[in-house]
Short mmCIF file of C-alpha atoms in Angstrom, two decimals:
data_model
loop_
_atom_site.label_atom_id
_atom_site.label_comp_id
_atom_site.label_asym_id
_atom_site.label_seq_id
_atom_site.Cartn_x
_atom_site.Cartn_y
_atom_site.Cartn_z
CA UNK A 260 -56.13 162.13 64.02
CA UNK A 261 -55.93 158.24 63.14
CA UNK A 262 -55.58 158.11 59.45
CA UNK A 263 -55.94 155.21 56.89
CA UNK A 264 -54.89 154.36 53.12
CA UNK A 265 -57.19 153.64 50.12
CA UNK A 266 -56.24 152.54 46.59
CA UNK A 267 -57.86 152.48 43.35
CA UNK A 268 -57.11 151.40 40.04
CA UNK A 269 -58.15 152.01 36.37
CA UNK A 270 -56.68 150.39 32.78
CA UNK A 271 -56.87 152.02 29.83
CA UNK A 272 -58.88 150.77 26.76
CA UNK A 273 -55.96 149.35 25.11
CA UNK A 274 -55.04 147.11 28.46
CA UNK A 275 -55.88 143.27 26.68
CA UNK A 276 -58.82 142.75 29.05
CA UNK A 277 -60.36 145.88 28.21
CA UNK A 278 -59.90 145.00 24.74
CA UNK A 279 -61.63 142.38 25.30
CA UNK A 280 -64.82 143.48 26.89
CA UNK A 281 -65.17 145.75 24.44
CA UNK A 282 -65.24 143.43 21.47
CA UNK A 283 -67.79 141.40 23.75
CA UNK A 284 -70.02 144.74 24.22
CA UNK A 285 -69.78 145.72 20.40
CA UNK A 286 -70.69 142.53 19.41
CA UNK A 287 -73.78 143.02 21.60
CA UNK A 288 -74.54 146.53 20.46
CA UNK A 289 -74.79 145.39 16.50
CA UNK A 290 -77.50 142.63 17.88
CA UNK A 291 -79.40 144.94 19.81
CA UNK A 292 -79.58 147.28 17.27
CA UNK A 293 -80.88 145.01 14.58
CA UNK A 294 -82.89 142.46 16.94
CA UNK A 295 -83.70 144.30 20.81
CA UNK A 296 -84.62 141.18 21.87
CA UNK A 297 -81.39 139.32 21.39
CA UNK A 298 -80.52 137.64 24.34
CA UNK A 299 -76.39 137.39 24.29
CA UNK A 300 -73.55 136.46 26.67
CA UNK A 301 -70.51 136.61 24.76
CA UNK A 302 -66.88 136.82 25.87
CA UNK A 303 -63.62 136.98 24.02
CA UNK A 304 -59.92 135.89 24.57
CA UNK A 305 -57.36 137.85 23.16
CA UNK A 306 -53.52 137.31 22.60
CA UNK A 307 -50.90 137.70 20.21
CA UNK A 308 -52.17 137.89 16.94
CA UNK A 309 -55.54 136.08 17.99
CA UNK A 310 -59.38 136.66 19.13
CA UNK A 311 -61.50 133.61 20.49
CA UNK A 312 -65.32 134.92 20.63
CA UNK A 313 -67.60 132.28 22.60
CA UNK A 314 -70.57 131.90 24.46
CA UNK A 315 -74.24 132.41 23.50
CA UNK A 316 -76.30 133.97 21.32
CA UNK A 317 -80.30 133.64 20.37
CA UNK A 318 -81.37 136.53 17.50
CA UNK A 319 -83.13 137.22 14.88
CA UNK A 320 -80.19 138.81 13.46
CA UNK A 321 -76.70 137.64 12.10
CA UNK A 322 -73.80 139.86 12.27
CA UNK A 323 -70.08 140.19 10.88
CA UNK A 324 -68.35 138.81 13.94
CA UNK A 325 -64.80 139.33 12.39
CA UNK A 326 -65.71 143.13 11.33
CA UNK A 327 -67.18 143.70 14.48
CA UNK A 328 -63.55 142.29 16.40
CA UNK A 329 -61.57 143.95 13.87
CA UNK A 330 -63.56 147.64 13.63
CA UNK A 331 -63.37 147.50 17.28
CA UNK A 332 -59.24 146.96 17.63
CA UNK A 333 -58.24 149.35 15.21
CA UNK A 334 -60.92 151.88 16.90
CA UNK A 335 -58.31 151.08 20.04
CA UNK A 336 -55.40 151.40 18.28
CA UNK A 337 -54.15 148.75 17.56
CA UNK A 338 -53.44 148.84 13.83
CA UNK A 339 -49.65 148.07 14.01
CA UNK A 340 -48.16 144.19 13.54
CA UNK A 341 -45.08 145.89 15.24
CA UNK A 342 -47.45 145.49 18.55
CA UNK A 343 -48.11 141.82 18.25
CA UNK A 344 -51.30 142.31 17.70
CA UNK A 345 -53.41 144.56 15.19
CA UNK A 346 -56.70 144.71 13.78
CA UNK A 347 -56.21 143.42 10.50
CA UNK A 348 -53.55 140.80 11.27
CA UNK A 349 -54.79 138.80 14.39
CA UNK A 350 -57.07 135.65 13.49
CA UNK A 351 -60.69 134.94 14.80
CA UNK A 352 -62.22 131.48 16.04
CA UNK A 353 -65.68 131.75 16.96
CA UNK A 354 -67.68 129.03 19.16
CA UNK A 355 -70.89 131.04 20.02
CA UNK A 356 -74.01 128.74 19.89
CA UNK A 357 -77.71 129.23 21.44
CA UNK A 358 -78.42 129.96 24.54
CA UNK A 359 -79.78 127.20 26.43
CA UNK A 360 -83.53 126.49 26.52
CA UNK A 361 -83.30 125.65 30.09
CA UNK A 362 -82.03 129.36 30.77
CA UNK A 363 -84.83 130.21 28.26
CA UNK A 364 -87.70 128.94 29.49
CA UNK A 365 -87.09 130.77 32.98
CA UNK A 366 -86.26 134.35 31.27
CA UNK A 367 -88.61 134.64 28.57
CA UNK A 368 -92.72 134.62 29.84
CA UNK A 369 -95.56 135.12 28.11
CA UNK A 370 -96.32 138.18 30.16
CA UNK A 371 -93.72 140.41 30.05
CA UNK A 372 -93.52 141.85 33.60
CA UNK A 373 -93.15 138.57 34.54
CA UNK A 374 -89.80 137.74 33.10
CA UNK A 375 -87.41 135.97 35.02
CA UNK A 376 -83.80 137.01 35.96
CA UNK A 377 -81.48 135.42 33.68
CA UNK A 378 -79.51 134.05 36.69
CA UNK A 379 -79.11 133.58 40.45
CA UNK A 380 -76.74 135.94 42.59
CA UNK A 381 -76.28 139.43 44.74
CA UNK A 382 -75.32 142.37 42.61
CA UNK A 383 -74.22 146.08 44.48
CA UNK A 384 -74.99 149.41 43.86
CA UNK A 385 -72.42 152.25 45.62
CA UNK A 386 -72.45 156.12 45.76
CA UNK A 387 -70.44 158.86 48.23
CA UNK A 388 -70.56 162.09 48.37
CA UNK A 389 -66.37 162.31 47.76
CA UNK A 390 -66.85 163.25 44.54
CA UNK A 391 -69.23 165.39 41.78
CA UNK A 392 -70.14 161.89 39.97
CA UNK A 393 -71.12 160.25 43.51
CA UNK A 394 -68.02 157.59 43.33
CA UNK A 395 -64.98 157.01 45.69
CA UNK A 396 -62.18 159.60 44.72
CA UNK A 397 -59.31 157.00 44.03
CA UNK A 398 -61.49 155.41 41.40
CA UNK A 399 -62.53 158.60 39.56
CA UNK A 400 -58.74 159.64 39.56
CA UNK A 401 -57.52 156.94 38.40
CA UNK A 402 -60.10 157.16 35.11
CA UNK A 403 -59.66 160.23 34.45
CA UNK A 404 -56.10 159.80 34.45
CA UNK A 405 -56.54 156.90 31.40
CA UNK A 406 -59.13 158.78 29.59
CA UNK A 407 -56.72 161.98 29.44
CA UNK A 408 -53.81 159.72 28.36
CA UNK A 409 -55.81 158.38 26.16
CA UNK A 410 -56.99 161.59 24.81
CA UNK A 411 -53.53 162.38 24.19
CA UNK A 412 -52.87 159.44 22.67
CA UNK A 413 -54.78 160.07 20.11
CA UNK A 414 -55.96 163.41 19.55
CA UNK A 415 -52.35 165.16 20.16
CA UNK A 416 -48.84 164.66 19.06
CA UNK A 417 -47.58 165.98 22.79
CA UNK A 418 -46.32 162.11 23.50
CA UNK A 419 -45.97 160.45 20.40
CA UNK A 420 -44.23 157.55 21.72
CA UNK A 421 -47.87 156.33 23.47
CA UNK A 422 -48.96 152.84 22.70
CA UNK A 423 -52.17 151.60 23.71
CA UNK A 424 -52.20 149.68 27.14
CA UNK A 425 -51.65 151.51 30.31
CA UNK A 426 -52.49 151.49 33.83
CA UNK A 427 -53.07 153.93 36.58
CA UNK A 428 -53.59 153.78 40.13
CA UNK A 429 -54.23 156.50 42.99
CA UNK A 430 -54.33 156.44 46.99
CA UNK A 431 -55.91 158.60 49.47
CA UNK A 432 -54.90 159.27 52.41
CA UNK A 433 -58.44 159.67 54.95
CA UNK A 434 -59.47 160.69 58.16
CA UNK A 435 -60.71 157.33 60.15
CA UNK A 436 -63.33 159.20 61.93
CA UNK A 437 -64.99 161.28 59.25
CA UNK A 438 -64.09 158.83 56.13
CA UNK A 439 -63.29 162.09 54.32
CA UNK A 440 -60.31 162.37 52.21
CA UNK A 441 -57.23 164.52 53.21
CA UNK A 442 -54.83 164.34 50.84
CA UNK A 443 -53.48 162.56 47.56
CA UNK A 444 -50.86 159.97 48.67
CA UNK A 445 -48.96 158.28 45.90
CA UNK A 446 -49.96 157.67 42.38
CA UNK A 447 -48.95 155.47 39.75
CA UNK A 448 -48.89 155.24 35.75
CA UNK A 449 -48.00 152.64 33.81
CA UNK A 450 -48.13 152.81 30.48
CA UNK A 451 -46.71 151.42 27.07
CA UNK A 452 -44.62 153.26 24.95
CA UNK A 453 -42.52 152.60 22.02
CA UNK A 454 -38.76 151.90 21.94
CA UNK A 455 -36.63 154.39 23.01
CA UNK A 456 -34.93 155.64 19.51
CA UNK A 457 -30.95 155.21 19.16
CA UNK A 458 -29.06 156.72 21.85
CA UNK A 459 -31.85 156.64 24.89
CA UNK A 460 -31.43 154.87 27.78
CA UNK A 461 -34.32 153.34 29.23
CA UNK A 462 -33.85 155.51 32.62
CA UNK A 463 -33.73 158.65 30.26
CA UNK A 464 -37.10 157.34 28.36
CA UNK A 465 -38.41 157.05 31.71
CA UNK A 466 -37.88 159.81 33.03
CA UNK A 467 -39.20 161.99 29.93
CA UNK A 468 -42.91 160.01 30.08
CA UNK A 469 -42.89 161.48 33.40
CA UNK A 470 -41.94 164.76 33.06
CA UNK A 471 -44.42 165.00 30.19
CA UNK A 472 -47.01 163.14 32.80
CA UNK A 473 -46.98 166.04 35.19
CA UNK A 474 -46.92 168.51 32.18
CA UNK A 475 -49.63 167.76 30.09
CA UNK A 476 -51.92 164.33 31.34
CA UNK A 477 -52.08 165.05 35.45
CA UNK A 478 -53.19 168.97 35.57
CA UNK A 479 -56.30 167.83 33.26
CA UNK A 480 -56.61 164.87 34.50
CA UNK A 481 -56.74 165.96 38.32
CA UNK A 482 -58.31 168.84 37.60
CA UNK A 483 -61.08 170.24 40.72
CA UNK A 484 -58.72 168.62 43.40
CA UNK A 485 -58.21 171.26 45.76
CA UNK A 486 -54.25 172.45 45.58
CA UNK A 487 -53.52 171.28 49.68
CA UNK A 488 -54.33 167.49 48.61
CA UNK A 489 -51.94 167.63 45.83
CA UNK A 490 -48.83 169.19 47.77
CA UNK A 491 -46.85 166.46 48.25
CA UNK A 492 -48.29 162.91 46.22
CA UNK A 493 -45.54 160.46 45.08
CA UNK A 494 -45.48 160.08 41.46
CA UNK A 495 -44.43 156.53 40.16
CA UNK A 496 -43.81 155.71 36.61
CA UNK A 497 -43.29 152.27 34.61
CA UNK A 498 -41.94 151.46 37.60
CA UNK A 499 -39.88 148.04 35.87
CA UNK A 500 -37.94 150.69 34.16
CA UNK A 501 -39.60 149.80 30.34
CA UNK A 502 -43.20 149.14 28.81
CA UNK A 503 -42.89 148.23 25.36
CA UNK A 504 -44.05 144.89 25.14
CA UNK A 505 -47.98 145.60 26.30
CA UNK A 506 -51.62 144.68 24.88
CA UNK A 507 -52.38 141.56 24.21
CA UNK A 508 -49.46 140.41 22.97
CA UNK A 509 -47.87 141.01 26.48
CA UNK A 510 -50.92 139.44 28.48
CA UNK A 511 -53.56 137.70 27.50
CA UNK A 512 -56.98 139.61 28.12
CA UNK A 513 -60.26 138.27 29.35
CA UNK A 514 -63.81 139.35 29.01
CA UNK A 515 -65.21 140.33 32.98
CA UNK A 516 -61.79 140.48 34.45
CA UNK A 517 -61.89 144.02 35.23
CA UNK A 518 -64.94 144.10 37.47
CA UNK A 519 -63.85 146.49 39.97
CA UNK A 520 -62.33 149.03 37.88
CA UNK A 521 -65.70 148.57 36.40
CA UNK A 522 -67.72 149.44 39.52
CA UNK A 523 -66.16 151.29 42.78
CA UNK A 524 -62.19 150.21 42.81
CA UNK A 525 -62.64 147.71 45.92
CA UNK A 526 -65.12 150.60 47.79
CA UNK A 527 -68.92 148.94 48.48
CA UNK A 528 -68.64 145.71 47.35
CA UNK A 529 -69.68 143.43 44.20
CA UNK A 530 -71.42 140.22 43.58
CA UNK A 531 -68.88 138.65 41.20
CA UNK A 532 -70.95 138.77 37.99
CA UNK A 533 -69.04 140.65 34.89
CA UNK A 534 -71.48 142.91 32.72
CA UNK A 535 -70.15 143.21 28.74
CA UNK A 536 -71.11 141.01 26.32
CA UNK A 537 -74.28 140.69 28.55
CA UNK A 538 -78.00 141.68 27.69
CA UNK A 539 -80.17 143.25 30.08
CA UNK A 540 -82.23 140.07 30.77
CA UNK A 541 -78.73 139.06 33.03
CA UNK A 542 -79.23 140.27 36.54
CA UNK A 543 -75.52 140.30 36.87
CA UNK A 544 -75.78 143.36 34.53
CA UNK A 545 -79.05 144.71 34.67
CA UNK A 546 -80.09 145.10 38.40
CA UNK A 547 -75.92 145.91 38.99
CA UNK A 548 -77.42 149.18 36.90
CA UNK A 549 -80.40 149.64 39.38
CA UNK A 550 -78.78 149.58 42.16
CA UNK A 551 -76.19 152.19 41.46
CA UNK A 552 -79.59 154.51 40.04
CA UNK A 553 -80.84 153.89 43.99
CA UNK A 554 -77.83 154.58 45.53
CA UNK A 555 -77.06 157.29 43.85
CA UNK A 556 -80.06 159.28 44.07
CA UNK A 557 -80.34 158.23 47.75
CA UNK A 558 -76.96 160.35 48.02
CA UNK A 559 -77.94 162.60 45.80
CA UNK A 560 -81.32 163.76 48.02
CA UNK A 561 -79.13 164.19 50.78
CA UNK A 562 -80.44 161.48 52.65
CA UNK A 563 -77.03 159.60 53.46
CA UNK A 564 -73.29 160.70 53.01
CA UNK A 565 -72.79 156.82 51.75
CA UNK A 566 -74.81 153.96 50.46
CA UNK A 567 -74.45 150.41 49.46
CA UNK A 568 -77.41 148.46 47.92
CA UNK A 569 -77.63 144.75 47.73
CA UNK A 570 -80.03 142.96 46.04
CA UNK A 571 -80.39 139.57 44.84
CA UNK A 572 -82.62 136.98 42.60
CA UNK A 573 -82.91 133.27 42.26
CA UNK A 574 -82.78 132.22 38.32
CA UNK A 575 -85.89 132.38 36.58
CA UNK A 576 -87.50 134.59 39.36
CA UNK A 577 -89.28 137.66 38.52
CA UNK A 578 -88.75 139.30 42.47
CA UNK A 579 -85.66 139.58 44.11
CA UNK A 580 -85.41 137.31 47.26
CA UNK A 581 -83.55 140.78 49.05
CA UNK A 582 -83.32 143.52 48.97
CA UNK A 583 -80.59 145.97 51.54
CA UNK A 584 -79.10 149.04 52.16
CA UNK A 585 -76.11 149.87 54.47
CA UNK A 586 -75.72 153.66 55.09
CA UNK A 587 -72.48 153.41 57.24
CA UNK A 588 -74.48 155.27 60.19
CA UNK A 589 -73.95 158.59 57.67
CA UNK A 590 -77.77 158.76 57.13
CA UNK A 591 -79.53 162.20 57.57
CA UNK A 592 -82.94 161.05 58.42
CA UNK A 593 -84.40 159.36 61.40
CA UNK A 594 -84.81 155.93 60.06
CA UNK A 595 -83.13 152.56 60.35
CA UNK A 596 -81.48 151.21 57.10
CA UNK A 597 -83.76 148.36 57.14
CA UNK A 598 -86.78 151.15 57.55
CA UNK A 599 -84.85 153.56 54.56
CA UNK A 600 -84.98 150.48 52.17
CA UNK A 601 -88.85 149.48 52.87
CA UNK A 602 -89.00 153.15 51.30
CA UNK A 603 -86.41 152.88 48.43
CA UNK A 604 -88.61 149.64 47.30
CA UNK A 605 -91.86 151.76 46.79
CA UNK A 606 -89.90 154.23 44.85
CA UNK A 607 -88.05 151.87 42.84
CA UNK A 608 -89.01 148.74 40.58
CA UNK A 609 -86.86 145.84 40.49
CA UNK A 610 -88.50 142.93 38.69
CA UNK A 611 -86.06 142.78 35.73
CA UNK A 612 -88.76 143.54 33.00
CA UNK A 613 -89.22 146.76 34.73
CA UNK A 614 -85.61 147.46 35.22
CA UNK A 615 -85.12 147.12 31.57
CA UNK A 616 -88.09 149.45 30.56
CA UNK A 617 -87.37 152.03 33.44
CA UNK A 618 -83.69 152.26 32.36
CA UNK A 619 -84.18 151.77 28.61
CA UNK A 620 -81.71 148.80 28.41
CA UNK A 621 -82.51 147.35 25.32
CA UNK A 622 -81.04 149.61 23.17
CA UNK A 623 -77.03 149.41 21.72
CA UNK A 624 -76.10 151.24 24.48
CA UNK A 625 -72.92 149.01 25.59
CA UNK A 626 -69.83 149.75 23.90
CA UNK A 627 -69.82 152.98 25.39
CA UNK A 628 -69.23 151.22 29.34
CA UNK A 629 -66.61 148.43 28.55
CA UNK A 630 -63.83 151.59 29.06
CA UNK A 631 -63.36 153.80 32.02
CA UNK A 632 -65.70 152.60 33.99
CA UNK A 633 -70.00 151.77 34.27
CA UNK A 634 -70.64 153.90 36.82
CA UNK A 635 -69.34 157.66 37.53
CA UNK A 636 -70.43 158.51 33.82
CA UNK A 637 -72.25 161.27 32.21
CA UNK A 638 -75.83 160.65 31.16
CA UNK A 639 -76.14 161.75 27.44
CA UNK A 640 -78.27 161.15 24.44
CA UNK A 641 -76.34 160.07 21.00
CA UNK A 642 -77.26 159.03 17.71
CA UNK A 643 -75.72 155.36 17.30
CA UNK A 644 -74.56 154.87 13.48
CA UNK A 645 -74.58 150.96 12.94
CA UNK A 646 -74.34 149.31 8.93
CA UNK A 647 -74.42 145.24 8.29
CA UNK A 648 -73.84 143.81 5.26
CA UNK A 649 -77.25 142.19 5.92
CA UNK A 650 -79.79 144.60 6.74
CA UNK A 651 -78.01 147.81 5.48
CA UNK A 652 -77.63 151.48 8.22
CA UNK A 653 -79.33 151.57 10.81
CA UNK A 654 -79.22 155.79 12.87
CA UNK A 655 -80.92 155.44 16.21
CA UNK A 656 -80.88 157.82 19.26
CA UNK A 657 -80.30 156.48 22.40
CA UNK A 658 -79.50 157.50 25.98
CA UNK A 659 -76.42 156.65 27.42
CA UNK A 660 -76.01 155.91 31.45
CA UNK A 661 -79.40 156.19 32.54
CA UNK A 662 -78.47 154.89 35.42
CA UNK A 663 -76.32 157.35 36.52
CA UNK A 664 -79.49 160.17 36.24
CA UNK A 665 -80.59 161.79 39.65
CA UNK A 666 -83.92 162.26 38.25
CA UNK A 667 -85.54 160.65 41.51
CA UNK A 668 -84.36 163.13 44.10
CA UNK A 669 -87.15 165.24 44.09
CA UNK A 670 -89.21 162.14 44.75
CA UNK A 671 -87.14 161.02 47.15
CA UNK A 672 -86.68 164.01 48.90
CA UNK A 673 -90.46 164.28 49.17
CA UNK A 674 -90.86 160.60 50.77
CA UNK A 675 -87.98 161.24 53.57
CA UNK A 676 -88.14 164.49 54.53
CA UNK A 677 -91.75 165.03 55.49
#
């Protein structure tokens, strides 16, 4: 049996660029919810003690931008100056401004359907059947490693020494000739922790986060992974020997520098393009959503063990200039891929005015993917809380990860299995 090695990472919502995107996406969700039309691209910098917020911003509203950064860090946890950096003693420079007319005049059309995408480029869409959520297996391990540490973190006192930033990463062993996973090979945690008290070594410190790993964060965390894959992983643990010194005051973090944690962990592929601090009128974000919704639900139906959907726009465009899919030869129907996406494009709509309407992107819907992951999420409805010194509360109920609904298999099923 010739055998190969995949890896996957994911960062917890503490790591600084994670911090990051998720100021960028909040400060996106209070514009939405007061102004759906805002059109936004904001990203932040983060390092010790400071936030720089820049980019663009056209609304009819005006939000808090230093509540918004500083609601958002303590939410993370970082309320401590003994972390370098804390929610109510870091410092904020803004430099947002409009957004460009030029840009403008290409997006925003009289006629509505006719908008144009916000920019040029390729953007992916990915789903396997390795997994319940559709996603590659060292990916969904590796978040649901951080969001159980996380959990932990701060819903327990089982590790109390837990700081914020982490890291985890998992690889898979797989069969070359089936592309199905045999076995969990090695996997890896960092994550920050707070000095070892009088009298602990940092070996001994060391060793106790990992004990307390395979105690209490793994067995939820890998939970559904059948016993045989499990019987002999490596288990690797701040492997510099200490992790105190984390966040943003150990790195500096950067809004869109996560992208493949973000999407599929290195599986499929991506166009480049970053998605928080983005409104749906950016391609980069927007038809990144679509294509996961095809790909999925082209798994989903059964009609391919593995997709990957490309599809591309020139700036100010309403129509993509292409549109692909790749099934990897796993398809289950007699059809070419070329022949399997004329289909997917009468089933699908992909001017971005309709992407926005069919997935419901205009609503504050953000914050909740600039952690964990975009894609391999649940689909729920919420009610969204938001207040502003300017226009007072604002309750509204909105669904979460539309694009990750498999509403379109019956449809699908229909078209390709005559």
């Amino acid at each position: 049996m010739n055998k190969y090695f995949f890896t996957s990472e994911s960062v917890s919502e503490g790591h600084p660029d994670k911090v990051a995107d998720q100021i960028s996406d909040a400060v996106l969700d209070k514009l939405l919810a007061y102004d759906p039309n805002s059109k936004v691209a904001v990203e932040t910098l983060v390092t010790t003690g400071q936030v720089v917020l820049a980019g663009e911003v056209t609304s009819e509203a005006y939000v808090d931008l230093q509540r918004i950064a500083r609601e958002t860090i303590a939410k993370i946890g970082y309320n401590d100056s003994a972390l370098g950096f804390d929610s109510m003693g870091c410092g904020l420079l803004s430099a947002i401004h409009e957004q460009s007319p030029d840009i403008r005049q290409g997006v925003v059309r009289a006629e509505a359907e006719e908008q144009g995408a916000g920019d040029q480029g390729m953007m992916f869409g990915y789903a396997c059947n390795e997994t319940p959520e559709l996603m590659p297996l060292p990916l969904q391990l590796s978040h649901n490693i951080m969001r159980v540490l996380a959990d932990v973190r701060k819903n327990s006192t089982q590790m109390p020494y837990l700081r914020p930033d982490a890291k985890a990463q998992v690889t898979v062993e797989y069969d070359s000739d089936t592309r199905r996973p045999l076995r969990i090979a090695t996997i890896v945690v960092s994550t920050q922790h707070d000095e070892p008290e009088a009298g602990v070594t940092d070996e001994q410190m060391r060793d106790r986060i990992a004990q307390d790993l395979r105690a209490i964060v793994l067995p939820r965390a890998l939970k559904g992974v059948p016993e045989a894959m499990l019987a002999d992983y490596k288990l690797l643990v701040n492997p510099t020997g200490k992790f105190v010194v984390g966040g943003p005051h150990g790195d500096t973090g950067l809004t869109g520098r996560k992208i493949i944690v973000d999407t599929y962990g290195g599986r499929g592929a991506h166009g480049g393009g970053a998605f928080s601090g983005k409104d749906p009128s950016k391609v980069d974000r927007s038809a990144t959503y679509m294509a996961r919704y095809i790909a999925k639900n082209v798994v989903a139906a059964g009609i391919a063990d593995e997709v990957l959907v490309q599809v591309a726009y020139a700036i100010g465009e309403a129509d993509p200039v292409s549109f692909m899919v790749n099934t990897y030869g796993t398809a289950h129907v007699q059809l070419s891929d070329p022949e399997i996406a004329q289909i997917l494009q009468q089933h699908f709509h992909l001017r971005p005015a309709q992407i926005i309407r069919d997935l419901k992107l205009l609503n504050p819907i953000y914050s909740e993917t600039a952690a964990y992951g975009h894609m391999g999420r649940e689909p729920q409805t919420v009610v969204k809380k938001f207040d502003s010194l300017y226009y007072g509360k604002k309750e509204l109920t909105v669904e979460l990860f539309t694009w990750e609904k498999t509403d379109k298999v019956a449809e699908l099923k229909s078209a390709f299995f005559k």
